[in-house]
Amino acid sequence: MTSGLDLESLDLMLDALGDFVAAALPEERQLALDRDDTCPEDTIRQMCGDDLGVQLAFVPEEYGGMGGGAFDSYRICERLARLDLGLATSVFATFLGSDPILFGGTEEQKERWLGRIVKEGILFAYGATEPEAGSDLGALRTTATPVEGGYRLNGRKQWISNGSIADACSVLALAPGGPSWFVLERGTEGFSSAVPEDKHGIRLSNTAALYFDEVFVPAENLVGLAEGKGLVQAQNVFGYTRLMVAAFGLGGGWEAADRAIRYSADRVQAGATLSAKQGYTHKLIVPHVVRLEAARAFIEETATRIDAGEGSLNTEGAIAKYLASEAGNAAAEAAIQAHGGYGYTRPYLVEKIKRDVRITTIYEGTSEILEMTIARDRWQQHLKTRGAHYRDAAATLAALPAETGAATAALALECLAAVMEACRAGRLTRNQHVLLRLGELIANGEAAGSLARRAAAALDGTLPEKADRRFSPAVLAAISRVFAREAVMKIAEEGGRWVIGALSENDAAPDGLRGDEMRAAQRGLLADMDVIADVLYGRADL
């Protein structure tokens, strides 16, 4: 179990981050660096040094850090993303790069490398992705050949954050015993980096290819001092690291949404502010706030479970990242539309946020990889339980207060069980697209349950101490009701569509989708959206 930072320390870190970046990276400098495609290495090193010490939050206390847990990391990563996602990526890369050591290294390796992060503020890079392999870590071409005293590395890595500024890099290479992690220091002979990539977004981060030409790495730099454990070590951190990228999507999406909210509160059109127009708020603001908060509920629930010692929770990490990155990207897109022509210009910053947040649907596993990860795992659960997995989950929601929308969330999970059973009976998951669509539906169904539980916890005063508290219990319940309606509609309509679309003409259509109940559950939707809009614009205090 990880207790992490106390609330006062976490709040101090969040405030310090905001103050530091506001001074070191005002909007004018952000825009200039973005235009010039320049990474502010000086600012990053100051953040990871004595000026701020953000690196301390991510390192266990026994190695000199503050021992932050998954919940702390989510809150810090969300704040970083709201400030600048490129900057956030550069800071995050150090902890991603050191994770193979933290989770697989010997005690001596942890003391050496984590100690240097704490004391010297060195920057790390995570050298896993390759040009031909993409997200498939098993398709390695970088090799580690044993020689006297160590190994010779040959190969190339692509899309490496901090690639040309990192002081050290963890590199995944194929040794005789299988994929293995090695730690290389900058300046090692034969180890070089390419010119930084000219990217669509996160232009304040440094991203570069790495090259290994007969690079000698000492045997003591083999992580764990044993070959063949690299993929296991990588899998051990996916749940945690994808949760952090989920926080990036959440922070970027909320920053864009908040800018749109402020803009529309002042912008007058046809005699009234945009914020007074239901057609504006209920299309461009409220739905995105709801989806972001659904993602937050799943992030906070998963972070709490990781800190409680439940393991890496890889599938839950995949769901969190999928929900938050898709919601963040959509919210940023809507924010541009919400600003009209101004949103398409650089000075209003939402244009930059949209380009930045787009990467969250790609790095640390594309949305499509995540859909497959989610679907495969939950499909096995459906088969093992003979279809009871989501029916049982729906039954547990029945005990939650009615105002949380738990009954509608339960209906969504029951419809999900019916869709999955129809896929089993018709052997429809032989169609890859059907399997991927199941991943999307599963993520939304599980998020509806998480959000209902979060709303219930807010109502009875049992939210985690470090939970975000932007919304009151009553408003959070309204948000939960809106999302539950969306989830059941998506699962019943889209799930039924793809099931029927995969059947032949003579096959019977699936039952159990409960269309009448799904449609009846939509009653009250506009009223709840009105409540959320009124709170967002300060027209009501609930």
Coordinates of C-alpha atoms in Angstrom, one line a residue:
M1 CA 0.0 0.0 0.0
T2 CA 1.3 3.5 -0.9
S3 CA 0.1 6.4 1.3
G4 CA 1.8 9.0 -0.9
L5 CA 2.0 12.6 -0.1
D6 CA -0.1 14.2 2.6
L7 CA -2.8 16.6 1.3
E8 CA -0.8 19.7 2.4
S9 CA 2.3 18.6 0.6
L10 CA 0.4 17.8 -2.6
D11 CA -1.4 21.2 -2.5
L12 CA 1.9 22.9 -2.0
M13 CA 3.4 21.1 -5.0
L14 CA 0.4 21.9 -7.2
D15 CA 0.6 25.6 -6.2
A16 CA 4.3 25.7 -6.7
L17 CA 4.0 24.2 -10.1
G18 CA 1.5 26.9 -11.2
D19 CA 3.6 29.7 -9.8
F20 CA 6.8 28.5 -11.3
V21 CA 5.5 27.9 -14.8
A22 CA 3.5 31.2 -14.8
A23 CA 6.8 33.0 -14.1
A24 CA 9.1 30.9 -16.3
L25 CA 6.8 30.2 -19.2
P26 CA 4.2 32.9 -19.7
E27 CA 1.8 32.6 -22.6
E28 CA 3.9 34.8 -24.9
R29 CA 6.9 32.6 -24.4
Q30 CA 4.9 29.4 -24.8
L31 CA 3.6 30.7 -28.2
A32 CA 7.1 31.8 -29.3
L33 CA 8.7 28.4 -28.4
D34 CA 5.8 26.6 -30.1
R35 CA 6.3 28.7 -33.2
D36 CA 10.1 28.1 -33.2
D37 CA 9.7 24.4 -32.3
T38 CA 12.1 24.8 -29.3
C39 CA 12.2 22.8 -26.1
P40 CA 12.9 25.0 -23.1
E41 CA 15.5 22.7 -21.7
D42 CA 16.5 25.4 -19.1
T43 CA 13.0 25.5 -17.7
I44 CA 12.8 21.7 -17.5
R45 CA 16.1 21.4 -15.7
Q46 CA 15.0 24.1 -13.3
M47 CA 11.8 22.2 -12.6
C48 CA 13.7 19.0 -11.9
G49 CA 16.3 20.8 -9.8
D50 CA 16.6 22.9 -6.7
D51 CA 14.3 25.6 -8.2
L52 CA 11.2 23.5 -7.9
G53 CA 12.1 19.8 -7.2
V54 CA 9.1 18.3 -9.0
Q55 CA 11.2 15.1 -9.5
L56 CA 11.0 14.4 -5.8
A57 CA 7.3 13.6 -5.9
F58 CA 7.9 10.7 -8.2
V59 CA 10.7 8.9 -6.4
P60 CA 10.2 6.7 -3.3
E61 CA 11.3 8.0 0.0
E62 CA 14.0 5.3 0.5
Y63 CA 15.9 6.8 -2.5
G64 CA 15.6 10.4 -1.3
G65 CA 12.3 11.4 -2.9
M66 CA 8.9 12.3 -1.5
G67 CA 7.3 9.0 -2.2
G68 CA 4.2 10.2 -4.2
G69 CA 1.7 7.5 -5.1
A70 CA -0.4 7.1 -8.2
F71 CA -3.1 9.5 -7.0
D72 CA -0.4 12.2 -6.4
S73 CA 1.1 11.6 -9.8
Y74 CA -2.3 11.9 -11.5
R75 CA -2.9 15.3 -9.8
I76 CA 0.5 16.6 -10.6
C77 CA 0.3 15.4 -14.3
E78 CA -3.1 17.0 -14.7
R79 CA -1.7 20.3 -13.4
L80 CA 1.4 20.1 -15.7
A81 CA -0.8 19.4 -18.7
R82 CA -3.0 22.4 -17.9
L83 CA 0.2 24.6 -17.9
D84 CA 1.7 23.1 -21.1
L85 CA 1.5 19.6 -22.4
G86 CA 4.9 19.7 -24.1
L87 CA 6.5 20.7 -20.9
A88 CA 4.6 18.0 -19.1
T89 CA 5.8 15.4 -21.5
S90 CA 9.4 16.3 -21.0
V91 CA 9.1 16.1 -17.2
F92 CA 7.1 12.8 -17.4
A93 CA 9.7 11.3 -19.7
T94 CA 12.2 11.2 -16.9
F95 CA 9.9 9.1 -14.7
L96 CA 8.9 6.9 -17.6
G97 CA 12.5 6.3 -18.4
S98 CA 13.4 5.4 -14.9
D99 CA 10.4 3.1 -14.4
P100 CA 12.2 0.0 -15.7
I101 CA 14.8 0.6 -13.0
L102 CA 12.2 1.3 -10.3
F103 CA 10.2 -1.8 -11.0
G104 CA 12.9 -4.2 -12.2
G105 CA 16.3 -2.9 -11.1
T106 CA 18.6 -4.2 -8.3
E107 CA 18.8 -2.3 -5.1
E108 CA 22.2 -0.9 -6.1
Q109 CA 20.8 0.2 -9.5
K110 CA 17.9 2.0 -7.8
E111 CA 20.1 3.8 -5.4
R112 CA 22.5 4.8 -8.2
W113 CA 20.0 6.1 -10.8
L114 CA 17.1 7.2 -8.7
G115 CA 19.5 8.8 -6.4
R116 CA 21.0 10.8 -9.3
I117 CA 17.5 12.0 -10.3
V118 CA 16.9 13.2 -6.8
K119 CA 20.3 14.8 -6.1
E120 CA 21.4 15.9 -9.6
G121 CA 18.0 16.4 -11.3
I122 CA 19.2 14.3 -14.3
L123 CA 16.8 13.8 -17.2
F124 CA 15.9 10.4 -18.5
A125 CA 14.5 9.1 -21.8
Y126 CA 12.6 5.9 -22.4
G127 CA 14.0 4.1 -25.4
A128 CA 11.4 1.5 -26.4
T129 CA 9.6 2.4 -29.6
E130 CA 11.2 1.5 -33.0
P131 CA 10.5 2.7 -36.5
E132 CA 9.1 -0.6 -37.8
A133 CA 7.6 -1.9 -34.6
G134 CA 5.6 1.0 -33.3
S135 CA 3.7 0.0 -30.1
D136 CA 4.7 -3.7 -30.6
L137 CA 7.5 -4.0 -28.1
G138 CA 7.9 -7.7 -29.0
A139 CA 9.0 -6.8 -32.5
L140 CA 12.4 -5.5 -31.5
R141 CA 15.3 -5.1 -33.9
T142 CA 17.7 -3.3 -31.6
T143 CA 20.1 -6.0 -30.4
A144 CA 22.4 -6.5 -27.4
T145 CA 25.3 -8.8 -28.1
P146 CA 27.3 -10.1 -25.2
V147 CA 31.0 -9.1 -25.1
E148 CA 33.6 -9.2 -22.5
G149 CA 32.4 -7.0 -19.5
G150 CA 29.1 -6.2 -21.0
Y151 CA 27.1 -5.9 -24.3
R152 CA 27.3 -4.1 -27.7
L153 CA 24.0 -2.4 -28.7
N154 CA 23.1 -1.8 -32.3
G155 CA 19.8 -0.4 -33.6
R156 CA 17.5 2.6 -33.6
K157 CA 14.7 4.0 -31.5
Q158 CA 12.0 6.4 -32.8
W159 CA 9.8 9.1 -31.2
I160 CA 11.8 9.3 -28.0
S161 CA 10.8 12.1 -25.6
N162 CA 13.9 13.9 -24.2
G163 CA 15.8 12.0 -26.9
S164 CA 18.5 14.6 -27.5
I165 CA 18.6 16.3 -24.0
A166 CA 18.4 13.3 -21.6
D167 CA 21.4 12.6 -19.5
A168 CA 20.6 8.9 -19.4
C169 CA 18.3 6.6 -21.3
S170 CA 16.7 3.2 -20.6
V171 CA 16.9 1.1 -23.8
L172 CA 15.0 -2.0 -24.6
A173 CA 17.1 -4.4 -26.7
L174 CA 17.0 -8.0 -27.8
A175 CA 19.6 -10.0 -25.8
P176 CA 20.3 -13.7 -26.2
G177 CA 17.9 -14.3 -23.3
G178 CA 15.2 -12.1 -24.7
P179 CA 14.1 -8.5 -24.5
S180 CA 16.1 -6.7 -21.8
W181 CA 16.5 -3.1 -20.5
F182 CA 19.8 -1.4 -20.4
V183 CA 20.8 2.0 -19.0
L184 CA 23.0 4.2 -21.3
E185 CA 24.6 7.5 -20.4
R186 CA 24.7 10.5 -22.7
G187 CA 28.1 10.8 -24.4
T188 CA 28.7 7.1 -24.6
E189 CA 30.7 6.3 -27.8
G190 CA 28.5 5.2 -30.6
F191 CA 25.3 6.5 -28.9
S192 CA 23.8 9.5 -30.8
S193 CA 20.5 11.3 -31.5
A194 CA 18.9 12.7 -34.6
V195 CA 17.7 16.3 -35.1
P196 CA 14.5 16.7 -33.1
E197 CA 11.3 15.8 -34.9
D198 CA 9.2 18.6 -36.5
K199 CA 5.9 17.8 -34.7
H200 CA 2.3 18.7 -35.1
G201 CA 2.0 19.5 -31.4
I202 CA 3.9 19.3 -28.0
R203 CA 6.5 21.4 -29.7
L204 CA 7.9 22.4 -26.4
S205 CA 9.0 18.8 -25.8
N206 CA 12.2 17.3 -27.3
T207 CA 11.4 14.3 -29.4
A208 CA 14.2 12.6 -31.4
A209 CA 15.4 9.3 -32.8
L210 CA 18.2 7.5 -31.0
Y211 CA 21.0 5.5 -32.8
F212 CA 23.2 2.8 -31.4
D213 CA 26.3 1.8 -33.4
E214 CA 28.4 -0.8 -31.5
V215 CA 27.6 1.0 -28.2
F216 CA 29.3 -0.7 -25.3
V217 CA 27.2 -0.9 -22.1
P218 CA 28.6 -2.4 -19.0
A219 CA 27.1 -5.6 -17.6
E220 CA 26.1 -3.8 -14.4
N221 CA 23.8 -1.5 -16.5
L222 CA 21.6 -4.5 -17.5
V223 CA 18.4 -3.7 -15.5
G224 CA 17.9 -6.4 -12.9
L225 CA 21.2 -8.1 -14.0
A226 CA 19.1 -10.8 -15.8
E227 CA 18.2 -11.0 -19.5
G228 CA 14.8 -11.6 -20.9
K229 CA 12.7 -9.7 -18.3
G230 CA 12.2 -6.5 -20.4
L231 CA 8.7 -7.1 -21.6
V232 CA 7.5 -8.1 -18.1
Q233 CA 9.2 -5.0 -16.6
A234 CA 7.4 -2.9 -19.2
Q235 CA 4.1 -4.5 -18.6
N236 CA 4.4 -3.9 -14.9
V237 CA 4.2 -0.2 -15.3
F238 CA 1.7 0.2 -18.2
G239 CA -1.3 0.7 -15.8
Y240 CA 0.6 3.4 -13.9
T241 CA 2.1 5.2 -16.9
R242 CA -1.0 5.2 -18.9
L243 CA -2.8 6.6 -15.9
M244 CA -0.4 9.6 -16.1
V245 CA -1.1 10.1 -19.8
A246 CA -4.8 9.9 -19.0
A247 CA -4.2 12.8 -16.6
F248 CA -2.5 14.7 -19.5
G249 CA -5.6 14.3 -21.6
L250 CA -7.8 15.3 -18.7
G251 CA -5.7 18.4 -18.0
G252 CA -5.4 19.5 -21.6
G253 CA -9.1 19.0 -22.2
W254 CA -10.1 20.9 -19.1
E255 CA -7.8 23.8 -19.9
A256 CA -9.4 24.1 -23.4
A257 CA -12.9 23.9 -21.9
D258 CA -12.2 26.5 -19.3
R259 CA -10.9 28.9 -21.9
A260 CA -14.0 28.4 -23.9
I261 CA -16.2 28.9 -20.8
R262 CA -14.4 32.2 -20.0
Y263 CA -14.6 33.4 -23.6
S264 CA -18.3 32.6 -24.0
A265 CA -19.1 34.4 -20.7
D266 CA -17.9 37.7 -22.2
R267 CA -18.6 37.3 -25.9
V268 CA -21.8 39.0 -26.9
Q269 CA -23.7 37.8 -30.0
A270 CA -27.2 38.9 -31.1
G271 CA -27.7 40.8 -27.9
A272 CA -26.7 38.1 -25.4
T273 CA -23.5 36.4 -24.3
L274 CA -22.8 33.0 -25.9
S275 CA -23.0 31.5 -22.5
A276 CA -26.7 32.3 -22.3
K277 CA -27.4 30.3 -25.5
Q278 CA -28.4 26.7 -24.8
G279 CA -27.5 25.7 -28.4
Y280 CA -23.9 26.8 -27.7
T281 CA -23.5 25.5 -24.2
H282 CA -25.2 22.2 -24.7
K283 CA -23.1 21.3 -27.8
L284 CA -19.7 22.8 -27.2
I285 CA -19.3 22.9 -23.4
V286 CA -21.5 20.7 -21.3
P287 CA -21.1 17.3 -23.1
H288 CA -17.3 17.7 -22.9
V289 CA -17.3 18.6 -19.3
V290 CA -19.4 15.5 -18.6
R291 CA -17.0 13.2 -20.5
L292 CA -13.9 14.7 -18.9
E293 CA -15.4 14.1 -15.4
A294 CA -16.3 10.6 -16.3
A295 CA -12.7 10.0 -17.2
R296 CA -11.6 11.7 -14.0
A297 CA -13.9 9.3 -12.0
F298 CA -12.2 6.3 -13.6
I299 CA -8.7 7.8 -13.2
E300 CA -9.3 8.5 -9.5
E301 CA -10.8 5.0 -8.9
T302 CA -7.9 3.3 -10.6
A303 CA -5.2 5.4 -8.9
T304 CA -6.8 4.6 -5.5
R305 CA -6.7 0.9 -6.3
I306 CA -3.1 1.0 -7.4
D307 CA -2.1 2.9 -4.2
A308 CA -4.0 0.2 -2.2
G309 CA -1.7 -2.4 -3.7
E310 CA -4.0 -4.1 -6.2
G311 CA -1.2 -4.4 -8.8
S312 CA -0.5 -2.6 -12.0
L313 CA -4.1 -2.8 -13.3
N314 CA -3.0 -2.6 -16.9
T315 CA -6.5 -2.9 -18.3
E316 CA -7.8 -0.2 -16.0
G317 CA -4.9 2.0 -17.0
A318 CA -5.8 1.4 -20.7
I319 CA -9.5 2.3 -20.0
A320 CA -8.4 5.5 -18.1
K321 CA -6.1 6.6 -20.9
Y322 CA -8.6 5.8 -23.6
L323 CA -11.4 7.7 -21.9
A324 CA -9.4 10.8 -21.0
S325 CA -7.4 11.2 -24.2
E326 CA -10.5 10.9 -26.4
A327 CA -12.4 13.2 -24.1
G328 CA -9.6 15.7 -23.9
N329 CA -9.1 15.7 -27.7
A330 CA -12.8 16.2 -28.3
A331 CA -13.0 19.0 -25.7
A332 CA -10.1 20.8 -27.3
E333 CA -11.6 20.5 -30.8
A334 CA -14.9 21.9 -29.4
A335 CA -13.0 24.8 -27.7
I336 CA -11.7 25.9 -31.1
Q337 CA -15.3 25.9 -32.5
A338 CA -16.5 27.7 -29.3
H339 CA -14.1 30.6 -30.0
G340 CA -15.2 30.9 -33.7
G341 CA -12.6 32.5 -35.9
Y342 CA -10.5 33.5 -32.9
G343 CA -10.1 29.8 -32.0
Y344 CA -8.4 29.2 -35.3
T345 CA -5.7 31.8 -34.4
R346 CA -2.6 31.1 -32.3
P347 CA -2.9 34.0 -29.8
Y348 CA -6.0 32.4 -28.2
L349 CA -4.0 29.3 -27.3
V350 CA -6.8 26.8 -27.8
E351 CA -5.4 26.1 -31.2
K352 CA -2.1 25.1 -29.6
I353 CA -3.8 23.1 -26.9
K354 CA -5.7 21.1 -29.6
R355 CA -2.5 20.3 -31.4
D356 CA -0.8 19.4 -28.1
V357 CA -3.5 17.1 -26.6
R358 CA -3.8 15.2 -29.9
I359 CA -0.7 13.2 -29.0
T360 CA -2.4 11.7 -25.9
T361 CA -4.4 9.4 -28.2
I362 CA -1.1 8.1 -29.7
Y363 CA 1.8 7.8 -27.3
E364 CA 1.8 5.2 -24.5
G365 CA -0.5 3.1 -26.7
T366 CA -2.7 4.4 -29.5
S367 CA -6.5 4.5 -28.9
E368 CA -6.8 1.5 -31.2
I369 CA -4.2 -0.5 -29.3
L370 CA -6.1 0.3 -26.1
E371 CA -9.4 -0.7 -27.6
M372 CA -7.9 -4.1 -28.4
T373 CA -6.3 -4.4 -24.9
I374 CA -9.6 -3.6 -23.2
A375 CA -11.7 -5.8 -25.3
R376 CA -9.4 -8.9 -25.0
D377 CA -9.2 -8.7 -21.3
R378 CA -12.9 -8.1 -20.6
W379 CA -13.9 -10.7 -23.3
Q380 CA -12.0 -13.3 -21.3
Q381 CA -13.9 -12.2 -18.2
H382 CA -17.2 -12.5 -20.0
L383 CA -16.3 -16.1 -21.2
K384 CA -14.9 -17.2 -17.8
T385 CA -18.0 -16.0 -15.9
R386 CA -20.5 -17.3 -18.6
G387 CA -21.7 -13.8 -19.2
A388 CA -22.1 -12.9 -15.5
H389 CA -19.2 -10.3 -15.3
Y390 CA -21.2 -7.2 -16.3
R391 CA -24.5 -8.5 -15.0
D392 CA -23.0 -8.8 -11.5
A393 CA -21.4 -5.4 -11.8
A394 CA -24.8 -3.9 -12.7
A395 CA -26.3 -5.5 -9.7
T396 CA -23.8 -3.9 -7.3
L397 CA -24.8 -0.5 -8.6
A398 CA -28.4 -1.0 -7.4
A399 CA -27.4 -0.1 -3.9
L400 CA -26.3 3.4 -4.8
P401 CA -28.5 6.5 -4.4
A402 CA -31.0 7.0 -7.2
E403 CA -29.9 10.6 -7.9
T404 CA -26.5 9.4 -9.0
G405 CA -28.0 7.8 -12.2
A406 CA -26.8 4.4 -10.9
A407 CA -29.9 2.6 -12.3
T408 CA -29.1 4.0 -15.8
A409 CA -25.4 3.0 -15.4
A410 CA -26.6 -0.5 -14.4
L411 CA -28.8 -0.7 -17.5
A412 CA -25.8 0.3 -19.6
L413 CA -23.8 -2.7 -18.1
E414 CA -26.7 -5.1 -18.6
C415 CA -26.9 -4.0 -22.3
L416 CA -23.2 -4.5 -22.5
A417 CA -23.5 -8.0 -21.2
A418 CA -26.2 -8.7 -23.8
V419 CA -24.0 -7.3 -26.7
M420 CA -21.1 -9.4 -25.6
E421 CA -23.2 -12.5 -25.3
A422 CA -24.6 -11.9 -28.8
C423 CA -21.0 -11.6 -30.0
R424 CA -20.1 -14.9 -28.3
A425 CA -23.1 -16.8 -29.7
G426 CA -22.5 -15.5 -33.2
R427 CA -18.7 -15.8 -32.9
L428 CA -18.6 -12.2 -34.0
T429 CA -15.3 -11.3 -32.5
R430 CA -13.6 -12.9 -35.4
N431 CA -14.3 -9.5 -37.0
Q432 CA -11.5 -7.3 -35.6
H433 CA -13.6 -4.2 -35.9
V434 CA -16.3 -5.7 -33.7
L435 CA -13.7 -6.5 -31.1
L436 CA -12.3 -2.9 -31.2
R437 CA -15.9 -1.5 -30.9
L438 CA -16.4 -3.7 -27.9
G439 CA -13.4 -2.0 -26.3
E440 CA -15.0 1.4 -26.8
L441 CA -18.3 0.3 -25.4
I442 CA -16.7 -1.4 -22.4
A443 CA -14.7 1.7 -21.5
N444 CA -17.9 3.8 -21.6
G445 CA -19.9 1.3 -19.6
E446 CA -17.3 1.0 -16.9
A447 CA -16.9 4.7 -16.7
A448 CA -20.6 5.1 -16.1
G449 CA -20.3 2.8 -13.1
S450 CA -17.2 4.7 -11.8
L451 CA -18.8 8.1 -12.1
A452 CA -22.0 6.8 -10.3
R453 CA -19.7 5.5 -7.5
R454 CA -17.9 8.8 -7.3
A455 CA -21.1 10.8 -7.2
A456 CA -22.3 8.5 -4.4
A457 CA -19.1 9.0 -2.5
A458 CA -19.5 12.8 -2.8
L459 CA -23.0 12.6 -1.5
D460 CA -22.0 10.6 1.6
G461 CA -18.7 12.4 2.2
T462 CA -16.4 9.6 1.5
L463 CA -14.4 10.9 -1.5
P464 CA -10.6 10.3 -1.2
E465 CA -9.0 13.1 0.7
K466 CA -6.9 14.2 -2.3
A467 CA -9.8 14.0 -4.8
D468 CA -10.7 16.9 -7.1
R469 CA -13.6 18.8 -5.6
R470 CA -14.5 21.3 -8.3
F471 CA -18.2 20.2 -8.3
S472 CA -20.6 19.9 -5.4
P473 CA -22.2 16.5 -4.7
A474 CA -25.5 17.6 -6.3
V475 CA -23.8 18.8 -9.5
L476 CA -21.6 15.7 -9.7
A477 CA -24.8 13.6 -9.5
A478 CA -26.2 15.5 -12.4
I479 CA -23.0 15.0 -14.4
S480 CA -23.2 11.3 -13.6
R481 CA -26.9 11.1 -14.8
V482 CA -26.0 12.7 -18.1
F483 CA -23.1 10.4 -18.7
A484 CA -25.0 7.3 -17.8
R485 CA -27.7 8.2 -20.3
E486 CA -25.0 8.7 -23.0
A487 CA -23.3 5.4 -22.1
V488 CA -26.5 3.3 -22.3
M489 CA -27.5 4.9 -25.6
K490 CA -24.0 4.2 -27.0
I491 CA -24.0 0.6 -25.9
A492 CA -27.5 -0.3 -26.9
E493 CA -27.5 1.6 -30.2
E494 CA -23.9 1.2 -31.3
G495 CA -23.5 -2.3 -29.9
G496 CA -26.7 -3.4 -31.6
R497 CA -25.5 -1.8 -34.8
W498 CA -22.3 -3.7 -35.0
V499 CA -23.8 -7.0 -33.8
I500 CA -26.5 -6.8 -36.5
G501 CA -23.9 -5.5 -39.0
A502 CA -21.8 -8.6 -38.4
L503 CA -24.7 -11.1 -38.7
S504 CA -25.7 -12.8 -42.0
E505 CA -29.2 -12.2 -43.4
N506 CA -30.7 -15.3 -41.9
D507 CA -29.4 -14.8 -38.4
A508 CA -31.7 -13.6 -35.7
A509 CA -31.2 -10.1 -34.2
P510 CA -29.9 -10.1 -30.6
D511 CA -32.3 -9.6 -27.7
G512 CA -31.6 -8.1 -24.3
L513 CA -30.8 -4.6 -25.5
R514 CA -33.9 -3.2 -23.8
G515 CA -34.4 -0.3 -26.2
D516 CA -37.6 1.0 -24.5
E517 CA -35.9 1.3 -21.2
M518 CA -32.8 2.9 -22.8
R519 CA -35.0 5.5 -24.4
A520 CA -37.1 6.1 -21.3
A521 CA -33.9 6.7 -19.3
Q522 CA -33.2 9.8 -21.4
R523 CA -36.0 11.7 -19.6
G524 CA -34.7 14.7 -17.7
L525 CA -31.5 14.9 -19.9
L526 CA -31.9 18.6 -20.9
A527 CA -32.8 19.6 -17.4
D528 CA -29.6 18.1 -16.0
M529 CA -27.6 19.7 -18.8
D530 CA -29.2 23.1 -17.8
V531 CA -28.1 22.5 -14.2
I532 CA -24.5 21.8 -15.3
A533 CA -24.4 24.9 -17.5
D534 CA -25.8 27.1 -14.8
V535 CA -23.1 26.0 -12.4
L536 CA -20.3 26.3 -14.9
Y537 CA -21.3 29.9 -15.6
G538 CA -22.0 30.9 -12.0
R539 CA -25.7 31.3 -12.6
A540 CA -26.5 28.8 -9.8
D541 CA -24.9 27.6 -6.6
L542 CA -25.7 24.0 -6.0

